[in-house]
XYZ file of C-alpha atoms in Angstrom:
741
model
C -36.826 -85.610 7.135
C -39.482 -86.327 4.464
C -37.824 -87.294 0.974
C -39.526 -85.908 -2.195
C -38.313 -86.967 -5.433
C -38.877 -84.526 -8.791
C -39.093 -86.307 -12.182
C -39.117 -84.523 -15.443
C -41.044 -86.592 -18.390
C -42.081 -85.779 -21.851
C -45.660 -85.658 -20.724
C -45.023 -83.203 -17.557
C -43.584 -83.005 -14.122
C -44.188 -85.553 -11.520
C -43.297 -85.283 -7.933
C -43.000 -88.351 -6.025
C -42.954 -88.971 -2.086
C -40.726 -91.727 -0.537
C -42.202 -94.130 2.085
C -38.868 -94.369 3.683
C -37.395 -91.287 5.126
C -33.875 -93.049 4.734
C -34.240 -94.439 1.366
C -31.325 -93.020 -0.103
C -29.032 -94.546 2.594
C -30.326 -98.287 2.223
C -27.697 -100.505 0.787
C -30.298 -102.819 -1.175
C -31.682 -100.123 -3.051
C -30.697 -101.441 -6.369
C -32.207 -104.937 -5.428
C -35.580 -103.365 -4.127
C -36.057 -101.581 -7.216
C -35.608 -104.337 -9.978
C -39.269 -104.889 -10.255
C -42.080 -102.727 -10.463
C -43.698 -104.022 -7.306
C -40.540 -103.218 -5.493
C -40.416 -99.520 -6.675
C -44.080 -99.024 -6.162
C -43.608 -100.302 -2.226
C -41.097 -97.581 -2.009
C -42.555 -94.560 -3.779
C -45.894 -92.891 -4.392
C -47.248 -90.161 -6.598
C -47.561 -87.049 -4.715
C -48.481 -84.708 -7.582
C -48.495 -84.793 -11.489
C -48.352 -81.563 -13.510
C -49.199 -82.284 -17.208
C -47.943 -79.919 -20.163
C -50.658 -78.622 -22.009
C -49.117 -78.818 -25.368
C -45.826 -79.610 -27.252
C -44.658 -75.857 -27.390
C -45.013 -75.698 -23.822
C -43.266 -78.750 -23.648
C -40.208 -77.512 -25.430
C -40.353 -74.410 -23.537
C -40.281 -76.210 -20.051
C -37.265 -78.685 -21.308
C -35.263 -76.066 -22.561
C -35.478 -74.310 -19.498
C -34.687 -77.238 -17.426
C -31.424 -77.731 -19.741
C -30.320 -74.158 -18.972
C -31.212 -74.758 -15.234
C -33.802 -72.252 -14.834
C -37.052 -72.946 -12.981
C -40.189 -71.999 -14.952
C -43.650 -70.851 -13.431
C -45.155 -74.374 -13.848
C -42.341 -76.072 -11.854
C -42.535 -73.246 -9.379
C -46.080 -73.883 -8.506
C -45.659 -77.791 -8.513
C -43.238 -77.173 -5.632
C -45.504 -74.552 -3.768
C -47.468 -77.606 -2.938
C -44.788 -78.864 -0.620
C -43.921 -75.626 1.118
C -45.993 -76.293 3.957
C -43.885 -79.423 4.746
C -41.266 -79.502 7.435
C -37.939 -80.627 7.220
C -38.333 -81.530 3.660
C -35.726 -82.716 1.028
C -35.950 -82.774 -2.566
C -33.872 -85.236 -4.882
C -33.308 -83.544 -8.398
C -31.453 -85.134 -11.371
C -29.354 -81.997 -12.502
C -27.276 -80.183 -9.914
C -27.640 -76.962 -11.629
C -31.394 -77.127 -11.431
C -31.029 -78.044 -7.617
C -29.183 -74.736 -7.070
C -31.817 -72.875 -8.847
C -34.568 -74.339 -6.885
C -32.530 -73.580 -3.570
C -32.516 -69.927 -4.444
C -36.219 -69.942 -4.603
C -37.239 -67.324 -1.734
C -40.649 -68.963 -1.035
C -39.758 -72.561 -0.724
C -37.548 -73.894 1.966
C -36.399 -77.268 0.628
C -32.893 -78.862 0.897
C -31.786 -80.150 -2.865
C -30.066 -83.419 -2.963
C -28.375 -83.814 -6.418
C -25.476 -86.144 -5.668
C -24.584 -89.587 -6.808
C -26.519 -91.323 -4.400
C -29.782 -90.702 -6.602
C -28.598 -92.560 -9.573
C -29.815 -95.780 -8.706
C -33.171 -94.296 -7.921
C -33.772 -92.106 -11.163
C -32.578 -95.207 -13.144
C -35.413 -97.484 -11.630
C -37.969 -94.682 -12.020
C -37.310 -94.352 -15.942
C -37.566 -98.065 -16.116
C -41.010 -98.241 -14.287
C -42.274 -94.705 -14.927
C -45.986 -96.260 -16.153
C -46.373 -98.352 -12.965
C -45.781 -95.048 -10.959
C -47.958 -92.732 -12.930
C -51.482 -94.260 -13.444
C -52.834 -93.730 -16.910
C -49.903 -93.356 -18.889
C -49.079 -96.200 -21.308
C -45.675 -97.040 -22.601
C -46.387 -96.356 -26.207
C -47.374 -92.653 -25.456
C -44.283 -92.091 -23.517
C -42.103 -93.218 -26.431
C -44.001 -91.174 -28.713
C -43.850 -88.381 -26.762
C -40.116 -88.444 -26.120
C -39.223 -88.872 -29.760
C -41.106 -85.736 -30.829
C -39.910 -83.633 -27.918
C -36.192 -84.719 -28.490
C -36.627 -83.563 -32.144
C -38.205 -80.220 -30.962
C -35.328 -79.720 -28.511
C -32.356 -80.715 -31.093
C -33.885 -78.051 -33.437
C -34.238 -75.677 -30.783
C -30.557 -75.927 -29.794
C -29.600 -75.605 -33.391
C -31.405 -72.262 -33.146
C -32.325 -72.517 -36.918
C -33.606 -69.108 -38.106
C -32.788 -67.333 -41.333
C -32.300 -64.300 -39.696
C -29.557 -65.813 -37.034
C -27.506 -67.845 -39.329
C -24.095 -66.400 -39.192
C -22.278 -69.380 -41.159
C -24.065 -67.645 -43.996
C -21.871 -64.591 -43.594
C -18.618 -66.851 -42.982
C -19.127 -68.611 -46.318
C -20.283 -65.356 -48.105
C -17.381 -63.221 -47.349
C -14.838 -66.077 -47.900
C -16.413 -66.489 -51.354
C -16.473 -62.798 -51.969
C -12.669 -62.482 -51.434
C -12.001 -65.511 -53.684
C -14.191 -63.849 -56.338
C -12.163 -60.580 -56.161
C -8.778 -62.473 -56.448
C -10.181 -64.635 -59.535
C -12.123 -61.554 -61.243
C -8.816 -59.631 -61.153
C -7.111 -62.364 -62.617
C -9.597 -62.873 -65.375
C -9.551 -58.877 -65.913
C -5.844 -58.761 -66.336
C -5.663 -61.876 -68.848
C -8.541 -60.107 -71.123
C -6.994 -57.141 -71.423
C -3.330 -59.057 -72.077
C -5.009 -61.054 -74.578
C -7.176 -58.339 -76.515
C -4.230 -55.817 -76.102
C -2.372 -57.574 -78.917
C -5.157 -56.517 -81.381
C -6.093 -53.327 -79.736
C -3.571 -52.132 -77.159
C -4.573 -48.601 -77.206
C -8.053 -49.292 -75.517
C -6.122 -50.464 -72.544
C -5.141 -46.825 -71.660
C -8.686 -45.143 -72.640
C -11.036 -47.693 -70.677
C -9.655 -48.493 -67.220
C -12.965 -50.132 -65.670
C -12.510 -54.104 -66.087
C -16.453 -54.311 -66.627
C -16.416 -51.473 -69.225
C -13.422 -53.014 -71.094
C -15.348 -56.534 -71.487
C -18.546 -55.255 -72.686
C -16.620 -53.293 -75.208
C -15.193 -56.472 -76.567
C -18.329 -58.029 -76.521
C -20.125 -55.040 -78.309
C -17.266 -54.181 -80.864
C -15.299 -57.283 -81.606
C -12.541 -56.478 -84.106
C -11.408 -52.866 -83.641
C -12.025 -52.536 -87.701
C -16.013 -52.239 -86.534
C -15.492 -49.699 -83.925
C -16.672 -46.862 -86.339
C -19.841 -48.724 -87.022
C -20.720 -49.753 -83.296
C -22.892 -47.709 -80.927
C -21.032 -47.839 -77.592
C -23.162 -45.323 -75.862
C -24.691 -47.990 -73.596
C -21.465 -48.750 -72.303
C -19.129 -45.902 -72.488
C -19.754 -41.957 -71.940
C -19.783 -39.788 -75.173
C -16.005 -38.584 -74.919
C -14.818 -42.113 -74.132
C -16.495 -43.739 -76.949
C -15.112 -41.021 -79.287
C -11.677 -41.879 -77.963
C -12.035 -45.362 -78.513
C -13.082 -45.182 -82.054
C -10.337 -42.689 -82.860
C -7.743 -44.673 -81.395
C -9.037 -47.964 -83.326
C -8.606 -46.140 -86.660
C -4.682 -45.769 -86.148
C -4.296 -48.696 -83.740
C -0.579 -50.513 -84.162
C -2.176 -53.868 -83.096
C -1.632 -56.995 -85.010
C -4.699 -59.029 -86.541
C -6.285 -61.967 -84.935
C -8.620 -64.345 -86.509
C -12.186 -65.133 -85.796
C -11.580 -68.136 -83.308
C -9.042 -65.785 -81.366
C -11.801 -63.540 -80.915
C -14.447 -66.060 -79.948
C -12.094 -67.327 -77.028
C -11.325 -63.687 -76.097
C -15.158 -63.112 -75.871
C -15.843 -66.057 -73.769
C -13.406 -64.927 -71.129
C -14.871 -61.513 -71.253
C -18.286 -63.025 -70.737
C -16.706 -64.908 -67.872
C -15.241 -61.580 -66.438
C -19.218 -60.048 -66.907
C -20.801 -62.892 -65.163
C -18.251 -62.868 -62.131
C -18.852 -59.132 -61.997
C -22.579 -59.323 -61.739
C -22.370 -62.381 -59.259
C -19.981 -60.491 -57.250
C -22.380 -57.531 -57.136
C -25.507 -60.011 -56.190
C -23.240 -61.614 -53.514
C -22.270 -58.307 -52.069
C -26.025 -57.123 -51.542
C -26.821 -60.575 -50.046
C -24.083 -60.150 -47.635
C -25.023 -56.657 -46.678
C -28.505 -57.734 -46.116
C -27.390 -60.905 -43.863
C -25.323 -58.369 -42.043
C -28.150 -55.952 -41.239
C -30.510 -58.780 -40.189
C -27.837 -60.563 -38.042
C -25.711 -57.871 -36.553
C -27.137 -54.273 -37.342
C -25.168 -52.670 -34.682
C -21.810 -53.909 -35.593
C -22.625 -53.388 -39.301
C -23.420 -49.703 -38.709
C -20.379 -48.985 -36.909
C -17.668 -50.708 -39.014
C -19.677 -51.682 -42.306
C -20.853 -54.772 -43.795
C -17.183 -55.880 -44.989
C -15.172 -55.549 -42.077
C -18.232 -56.584 -39.669
C -18.351 -59.970 -41.817
C -14.486 -60.503 -41.840
C -14.545 -59.891 -37.996
C -17.200 -62.650 -37.575
C -15.347 -65.006 -39.934
C -12.268 -64.511 -38.068
C -13.860 -65.260 -34.758
C -15.737 -68.247 -36.081
C -18.961 -66.917 -35.183
C -21.361 -64.067 -33.695
C -21.389 -65.596 -30.333
C -17.676 -66.058 -30.178
C -17.089 -62.452 -31.168
C -19.643 -61.244 -28.802
C -17.602 -63.144 -25.990
C -14.527 -61.298 -26.771
C -13.458 -58.190 -24.842
C -12.876 -55.075 -26.690
C -9.055 -55.301 -26.731
C -9.308 -58.756 -28.671
C -11.622 -57.051 -31.114
C -9.260 -54.136 -31.447
C -6.367 -56.254 -32.611
C -8.110 -59.285 -34.451
C -6.202 -60.031 -37.472
C -3.019 -58.675 -36.427
C -2.056 -61.790 -34.419
C 1.380 -62.380 -36.099
C 2.199 -58.633 -35.220
C 1.017 -58.959 -31.543
C 3.045 -62.039 -31.210
C 6.309 -60.767 -32.702
C 5.786 -57.361 -30.668
C 5.757 -59.408 -27.463
C 8.569 -61.528 -28.387
C 10.877 -58.628 -29.282
C 9.632 -56.187 -26.606
C 8.383 -53.730 -29.155
C 5.130 -51.848 -29.258
C 1.970 -53.955 -29.918
C -0.255 -53.261 -32.626
C -3.225 -50.548 -32.462
C -5.362 -52.141 -34.764
C -6.164 -55.139 -36.862
C -9.089 -55.466 -39.434
C -10.785 -52.407 -37.719
C -7.979 -50.602 -39.886
C -10.271 -50.851 -43.041
C -13.256 -49.410 -41.086
C -14.256 -46.017 -42.550
C -14.110 -44.057 -39.181
C -10.728 -45.013 -38.789
C -9.567 -44.143 -42.174
C -11.069 -40.597 -41.416
C -8.603 -40.083 -38.562
C -5.071 -38.802 -39.081
C -1.923 -41.044 -38.255
C -1.654 -39.896 -34.678
C -5.291 -40.494 -33.779
C -5.796 -43.648 -35.536
C -4.862 -45.663 -32.438
C -7.291 -43.873 -30.247
C -10.364 -44.074 -32.626
C -9.639 -47.815 -33.122
C -9.626 -48.220 -29.467
C -12.884 -46.484 -29.201
C -14.568 -48.102 -32.107
C -13.549 -51.721 -30.608
C -15.202 -50.727 -27.360
C -18.686 -49.456 -29.133
C -18.438 -52.589 -30.990
C -18.002 -54.884 -28.422
C -21.134 -53.248 -26.722
C -23.032 -53.449 -30.097
C -21.898 -57.409 -30.573
C -23.333 -58.215 -27.422
C -26.690 -56.447 -27.987
C -26.682 -58.193 -31.837
C -26.011 -61.602 -30.241
C -27.674 -61.624 -26.846
C -30.753 -59.302 -27.478
C -34.312 -61.096 -27.405
C -36.697 -59.257 -29.652
C -39.435 -61.655 -29.014
C -42.786 -61.052 -27.178
C -40.797 -62.356 -23.828
C -38.004 -60.347 -24.561
C -38.134 -56.710 -25.702
C -41.846 -57.040 -26.025
C -41.512 -55.991 -29.734
C -41.999 -59.344 -31.163
C -42.036 -59.283 -35.265
C -42.998 -55.622 -35.410
C -39.422 -54.455 -34.052
C -37.975 -52.560 -37.017
C -34.406 -52.414 -38.537
C -33.933 -48.699 -36.808
C -34.830 -49.787 -33.671
C -32.557 -52.797 -33.729
C -29.543 -50.561 -34.770
C -30.206 -47.541 -32.547
C -27.316 -48.442 -30.247
C -25.001 -48.530 -33.244
C -26.131 -45.395 -34.832
C -25.716 -43.390 -31.462
C -22.497 -44.910 -30.943
C -21.230 -43.988 -34.254
C -22.603 -40.558 -33.929
C -20.478 -40.146 -30.719
C -17.359 -41.474 -32.521
C -17.637 -39.065 -35.376
C -18.043 -36.276 -32.973
C -15.217 -37.416 -30.919
C -12.789 -37.482 -33.925
C -13.784 -34.244 -35.287
C -13.031 -32.801 -31.913
C -9.597 -34.720 -31.992
C -8.939 -33.369 -35.086
C -9.771 -29.926 -34.256
C -12.802 -29.772 -36.959
C -16.323 -28.411 -36.205
C -18.911 -30.952 -35.695
C -21.139 -31.712 -38.284
C -25.020 -31.379 -37.801
C -27.084 -34.475 -36.876
C -27.896 -36.747 -39.786
C -25.111 -36.030 -42.096
C -23.388 -38.958 -43.336
C -19.472 -38.560 -43.233
C -17.377 -40.080 -45.923
C -13.861 -41.791 -45.680
C -12.235 -38.292 -46.111
C -13.927 -36.897 -43.251
C -16.237 -34.653 -45.452
C -19.858 -35.113 -45.733
C -20.450 -38.177 -48.384
C -22.378 -37.749 -51.728
C -24.093 -40.332 -53.458
C -22.112 -41.647 -56.656
C -23.081 -40.628 -59.883
C -22.744 -42.234 -63.355
C -19.609 -44.059 -63.950
C -17.030 -41.869 -65.538
C -13.391 -42.228 -66.476
C -11.279 -39.441 -65.337
C -8.013 -38.803 -67.094
C -5.074 -39.727 -65.232
C -2.642 -36.943 -63.558
C 0.637 -36.546 -65.671
C 4.214 -35.862 -64.013
C 5.030 -32.273 -64.382
C 8.669 -31.580 -64.395
C 8.321 -28.009 -64.023
C 7.041 -28.417 -60.566
C 10.427 -29.852 -59.223
C 12.310 -27.276 -56.836
C 9.556 -24.937 -55.810
C 10.313 -23.178 -52.906
C 6.648 -22.015 -52.117
C 3.179 -22.067 -53.583
C 4.202 -20.122 -56.994
C 3.315 -21.739 -60.229
C 6.137 -23.757 -61.741
C 7.053 -21.346 -64.864
C 7.246 -18.618 -62.402
C 9.393 -20.379 -60.049
C 11.693 -21.763 -62.809
C 12.196 -17.998 -64.252
C 12.595 -16.182 -60.920
C 14.626 -19.168 -58.990
C 18.054 -18.642 -60.857
C 18.251 -14.928 -60.672
C 17.588 -14.992 -57.150
C 20.260 -17.213 -56.692
C 22.821 -15.150 -58.560
C 21.904 -11.974 -56.798
C 22.261 -13.613 -53.394
C 25.537 -15.012 -54.287
C 26.798 -11.606 -55.425
C 25.837 -10.051 -52.179
C 27.821 -12.520 -50.207
C 30.829 -12.030 -52.573
C 30.550 -8.165 -52.201
C 30.172 -8.462 -48.435
C 33.407 -10.509 -48.358
C 35.281 -7.851 -49.940
C 34.185 -5.313 -47.828
C 35.322 -7.132 -45.072
C 38.890 -7.631 -46.652
C 38.854 -3.839 -47.600
C 38.315 -2.943 -44.105
C 41.182 -4.930 -42.979
C 43.690 -3.663 -45.647
C 43.033 -0.092 -44.744
C 44.631 -0.710 -41.230
C 47.968 -1.564 -43.007
C 49.055 1.705 -43.015
C 49.682 1.779 -39.356
C 52.970 1.801 -37.885
C 54.542 -1.190 -36.470
C 54.242 0.400 -32.927
C 50.804 1.046 -33.024
C 50.183 -2.450 -34.204
C 52.147 -3.977 -31.319
C 50.325 -1.672 -28.687
C 46.919 -2.206 -29.897
C 47.723 -6.149 -29.956
C 48.463 -6.082 -26.439
C 45.681 -4.145 -25.676
C 43.174 -6.164 -27.575
C 44.433 -9.565 -26.218
C 42.840 -9.521 -22.695
C 39.369 -8.287 -24.290
C 39.366 -11.035 -26.554
C 40.212 -13.788 -23.753
C 37.343 -12.433 -21.961
C 35.015 -12.015 -24.632
C 35.776 -15.752 -25.909
C 34.827 -16.818 -22.309
C 31.763 -15.220 -22.200
C 30.747 -16.873 -25.593
C 31.783 -20.203 -24.423
C 29.591 -19.657 -21.160
C 26.876 -18.490 -23.124
C 27.269 -21.504 -25.779
C 27.276 -24.108 -22.659
C 24.378 -22.156 -20.992
C 22.391 -22.364 -24.344
C 23.142 -26.103 -24.758
C 22.031 -26.913 -21.295
C 18.674 -24.933 -21.788
C 18.247 -26.846 -24.807
C 18.699 -29.996 -23.443
C 16.715 -29.189 -20.752
C 13.962 -28.397 -23.302
C 14.514 -31.296 -25.191
C 13.882 -33.484 -21.909
C 10.918 -31.802 -20.663
C 9.169 -31.594 -24.203
C 10.426 -33.935 -26.642
C 7.417 -33.346 -28.914
C 8.464 -29.759 -29.591
C 12.081 -30.675 -29.963
C 11.144 -33.475 -32.479
C 8.889 -31.238 -34.331
C 11.698 -28.516 -34.599
C 14.007 -31.151 -35.869
C 11.857 -32.314 -38.576
C 11.086 -28.596 -39.747
C 14.950 -28.124 -39.841
C 15.091 -31.105 -42.010
C 12.615 -29.977 -44.283
C 14.194 -26.580 -45.160
C 16.451 -26.707 -48.228
C 19.430 -24.799 -49.138
C 20.515 -23.512 -52.691
C 24.080 -24.200 -53.900
C 25.818 -21.115 -54.548
C 29.272 -22.276 -55.260
C 30.767 -21.477 -58.638
C 28.671 -22.418 -61.448
C 26.147 -24.101 -59.105
C 24.988 -20.636 -58.117
C 22.217 -20.559 -60.903
C 21.001 -24.079 -60.316
C 17.373 -24.777 -58.948
C 18.312 -28.081 -57.369
C 17.330 -28.083 -53.786
C 19.334 -30.496 -51.311
C 17.107 -32.401 -48.770
C 17.926 -34.733 -46.027
C 17.895 -38.399 -47.102
C 15.477 -40.792 -45.658
C 18.132 -43.215 -45.375
C 20.250 -40.895 -42.865
C 20.340 -42.128 -39.192
C 18.065 -40.981 -36.408
C 19.376 -38.899 -33.941
C 19.837 -40.281 -30.296
C 16.398 -40.560 -28.387
C 15.713 -37.949 -25.734
C 15.630 -38.948 -21.885
C 11.633 -38.840 -22.057
C 11.928 -41.225 -25.115
C 14.281 -43.433 -23.512
C 11.917 -43.590 -20.358
C 8.878 -44.242 -22.711
C 10.796 -47.155 -24.574
C 12.411 -48.643 -21.674
C 11.102 -52.400 -21.234
C 11.857 -54.235 -17.811
C 14.065 -57.414 -18.009
C 11.337 -58.983 -15.760
C 9.146 -61.216 -17.663
C 5.887 -63.060 -16.957
C 2.483 -62.213 -16.037
C 2.233 -63.782 -12.306
C 1.307 -61.279 -9.502
C 5.159 -61.665 -8.101
C 6.328 -60.451 -11.750
C 4.081 -57.696 -12.012
C 4.893 -56.416 -8.446
C 8.582 -56.538 -9.245
C 8.006 -54.842 -12.513
C 6.174 -52.000 -10.789
C 8.922 -51.919 -8.077
C 11.637 -51.625 -10.812
C 9.790 -49.150 -12.675
C 9.366 -46.937 -9.129
C 13.040 -47.469 -8.588
C 13.895 -46.052 -12.310
C 11.587 -43.104 -11.730
C 13.232 -42.056 -8.484
C 16.620 -42.377 -9.961
C 15.687 -40.413 -12.757
C 14.086 -37.921 -10.627
C 17.254 -37.491 -8.554
C 19.336 -37.542 -11.897
C 17.076 -34.377 -12.967
C 17.326 -32.421 -9.732
C 21.075 -33.236 -9.660
C 21.138 -31.606 -13.222
C 19.098 -28.733 -12.098
C 21.371 -28.024 -9.357
C 24.397 -27.852 -11.371
C 22.832 -25.847 -14.024
C 21.913 -23.323 -11.196
C 25.149 -23.142 -9.642
C 26.767 -22.626 -13.278
C 24.079 -19.703 -13.888
C 25.208 -18.340 -10.254
C 29.075 -18.758 -11.454
C 28.366 -16.773 -14.771
C 26.458 -14.074 -12.607
C 29.528 -13.748 -10.346
C 31.877 -13.595 -13.181
C 29.689 -10.912 -14.765
C 29.855 -8.871 -11.511
C 33.664 -9.199 -11.271
C 34.002 -8.189 -14.706
C 31.806 -5.057 -14.068
C 33.699 -3.922 -10.900
C 36.805 -4.629 -13.024
C 36.013 -2.464 -15.982
C 34.578 0.197 -13.123
C 38.418 0.206 -11.758
C 39.744 0.649 -15.221
C 37.471 3.682 -15.856
C 38.643 5.373 -12.564
C 42.203 4.509 -13.569
C 41.920 6.037 -16.973
C 40.322 9.056 -15.374
C 43.714 9.313 -13.188
C 45.937 9.122 -16.075
C 43.959 11.439 -18.188
C 44.570 13.908 -15.471
C 48.101 13.106 -14.881
C 49.213 12.412 -18.536
C 46.689 13.872 -20.868
C 48.294 17.178 -21.656
C 51.465 15.717 -22.498
C 50.261 12.555 -24.346
C 48.469 15.271 -26.464
C 51.445 17.260 -27.124
C 53.483 14.061 -28.036
C 50.550 13.230 -30.392
C 49.677 9.667 -28.352
C 46.897 8.260 -26.447
C 47.200 8.305 -22.740
C 47.761 4.532 -22.352
C 50.578 4.434 -25.144
C 52.380 7.614 -23.673
C 52.178 5.992 -20.078
C 53.642 2.662 -21.398
C 56.308 4.586 -23.533
C 57.356 6.543 -20.699
C 57.709 3.465 -18.562
C 60.091 1.933 -21.168
C 62.021 5.232 -21.574
C 60.765 5.951 -25.058
C 60.046 9.574 -24.155
C 62.429 12.345 -24.122
C 61.948 16.027 -23.234
C 63.017 19.086 -25.482
C 64.663 22.010 -23.961
C 61.150 23.585 -23.734
C 59.812 20.668 -21.833
C 57.551 19.283 -24.772
C 57.915 15.467 -24.928
C 59.211 13.616 -27.942
C 58.245 9.961 -28.526
C 61.294 7.736 -29.728
C 60.442 4.666 -31.529
C 62.346 1.294 -30.884
C 64.334 1.492 -34.027
C 66.062 4.527 -32.856
C 66.821 3.152 -29.617
C 68.423 0.186 -31.074
C 70.533 2.047 -33.585
C 71.627 4.197 -30.594
C 72.731 1.443 -28.405
C 74.247 -0.267 -31.303
C 76.584 2.946 -32.000
C 77.597 3.501 -28.531
C 78.714 -0.468 -28.396
C 81.159 0.031 -31.606
C 83.111 3.258 -30.311
C 83.269 1.491 -27.078
C 84.920 -1.519 -28.698
C 87.432 0.767 -30.847
C 88.564 2.509 -27.677
C 89.502 -0.858 -25.764
C 91.370 -2.410 -28.867
C 94.808 -0.765 -28.377
C 95.269 -2.080 -24.866
C 93.842 -5.427 -25.224
C 96.551 -5.833 -27.919
C 99.236 -4.919 -25.530
C 98.111 -7.214 -22.793
C 98.027 -10.166 -25.196
C 101.867 -9.412 -26.358
C 102.789 -9.251 -22.675
C 100.905 -12.507 -21.954
C 102.863 -14.290 -25.060
C 106.212 -13.114 -23.877
C 105.591 -14.316 -20.398
C 104.721 -17.702 -21.663
C 107.709 -17.845 -24.047
C 109.914 -16.989 -21.134
C 108.553 -19.589 -18.981
C 108.784 -22.447 -21.434
C 112.539 -21.707 -22.021
C 113.034 -22.002 -18.170
C 111.264 -25.439 -18.199
C 113.393 -26.544 -21.121
C 116.642 -25.487 -19.476
C 115.816 -27.257 -16.346
C 115.198 -30.561 -18.316
C 118.601 -30.352 -19.971
C 120.173 -29.869 -16.595
C 118.392 -32.798 -14.877
C 119.568 -34.829 -17.835
C 123.179 -34.095 -17.464
């Protein structure tokens, strides 16, 4: 197999042919290549391709560093494609793999350690192998090419230096902190002399300019502040200066205060300049990212990742939570929900979304930003890339970002239920079309309105204050009158007789028991239905609970009936127990780890849990169905019982109706009294109802007459018994005396 050796030099490509086919397998290769004669006896120059210019040399060498085959190298290798069974020694394994993938050339590249000694000898004796190439020329060309290659690796371009962005955003944050500290110190220092101006002029820059323009407060009336403040603010400052309660300061104190105010002004102006510089750099380096998230958020993302290329290599999920690493690892450690956004939270499109949609918009924005970042970092707008060259405009470079942002805004308005805006309309942070800001104005701060406390609707505070107390009084009066009516209805029934109350109580006991049973069954069914609704629709249940919490009830007891204070649920009150659906959502597996076995085990555990929950739900459903069937069965039995009772009442009406009306009683009561023997009949056959008291009196009188009749007989009987007992005792005593004698 013929062996060729590819050599890359600073002057061009050299293709050498080995005279010995087994050159790489020789053991004395290192000794043979010690001298120029030895290397020349082993190798000969097959072909040499010279570089046309230094720029061509730089392009060729940079392509070789990246392992790419250039057209010039491919044309050189085409000269040996007619050879059969050819092997090619290459110094770089990556370049050898690229040559092996060429379809038009069938070569066997060799790029292992066996070629190390051979390439070392070729570099040492290169002028001997290539005729006409002097050692001085080789060293000069190598030095110039190495410098060009180093500059190319650094990619030094004023439009692609993301290091400037990292430094600029860090400096901008430091400036904000220092500027706030200096402005606060100026207000506190000058506030001893003119404290009223701090409440009138809120802007730090305007405050510092007023100090430099006015100086002492006594010169406020003669100072023209029209260039610094609006007309109404200027008049307010001058009016406050005349009645100010501040202390007097010296000229030296005022000079120091002016020096600090001058620092505040210079820092503010430098910050504006730095912000403009950062915006220009961001538009030049990452136009798509700037269009999607803005200059500040994009610069912070690049600074957090370290560079634009590192950020472009990150997936969308990493970009979404970039800046929330502490919260992420804390959530993973405690097995809680991971954060939905990091630095992207400050993007304007995320700020437009409501609370429930912020996570969705942040995820979509991170996805679009990842695509835009790869275009910004890897797109080649040169003549070899997109073909635009230097003529590519900023609109063309940011076209992907503009399109992606338009899609995100339309998607957000669809989620929020708002109509889509026409194309080309910029959307502000509040979701409305943005308007260019006008001249700076100081707006009066809103004051607390105590009359607005305790409103029950959208009515004005004054009207609510007047109408709330009488309304509560009327409501309390209505409640009291309602209670009186109920008491009066009960008191009217006290005139009934004791017999009527006893009879009606016995009649109502069974009905009340039936009604109580029905109410309990209905309450149980209602609770089951509510539980089912909560398990199937936790969102609606939660919304109902929140709406119930938001309702307020006025106090109507005693003197508090006219109070306008409304009671609300405290924020510190404990939350209710989570529903089964929420428990399933918040459920965390006890199996940890990211291995395949752990994931399979978690998946199996989750599947078994779902099966168990489904079985439990089906069991509850069967029990609920059985309860409903039992309730229907009870209702059917009650209906049949009621029908039987109605038929019995009809029979009793036919049998006892006439007699009951003559006695002035109801049929049921007449029947009950007849069974107890409390009905007597007159001579003409009319029934007469006798009360229990009369029966008791009659029974008591008969018992006394019977006792009086039996009394004499009992006395005689007792006397006879006493005499008999006396005779028997005397006989016993006489017997004892006889026995003693």
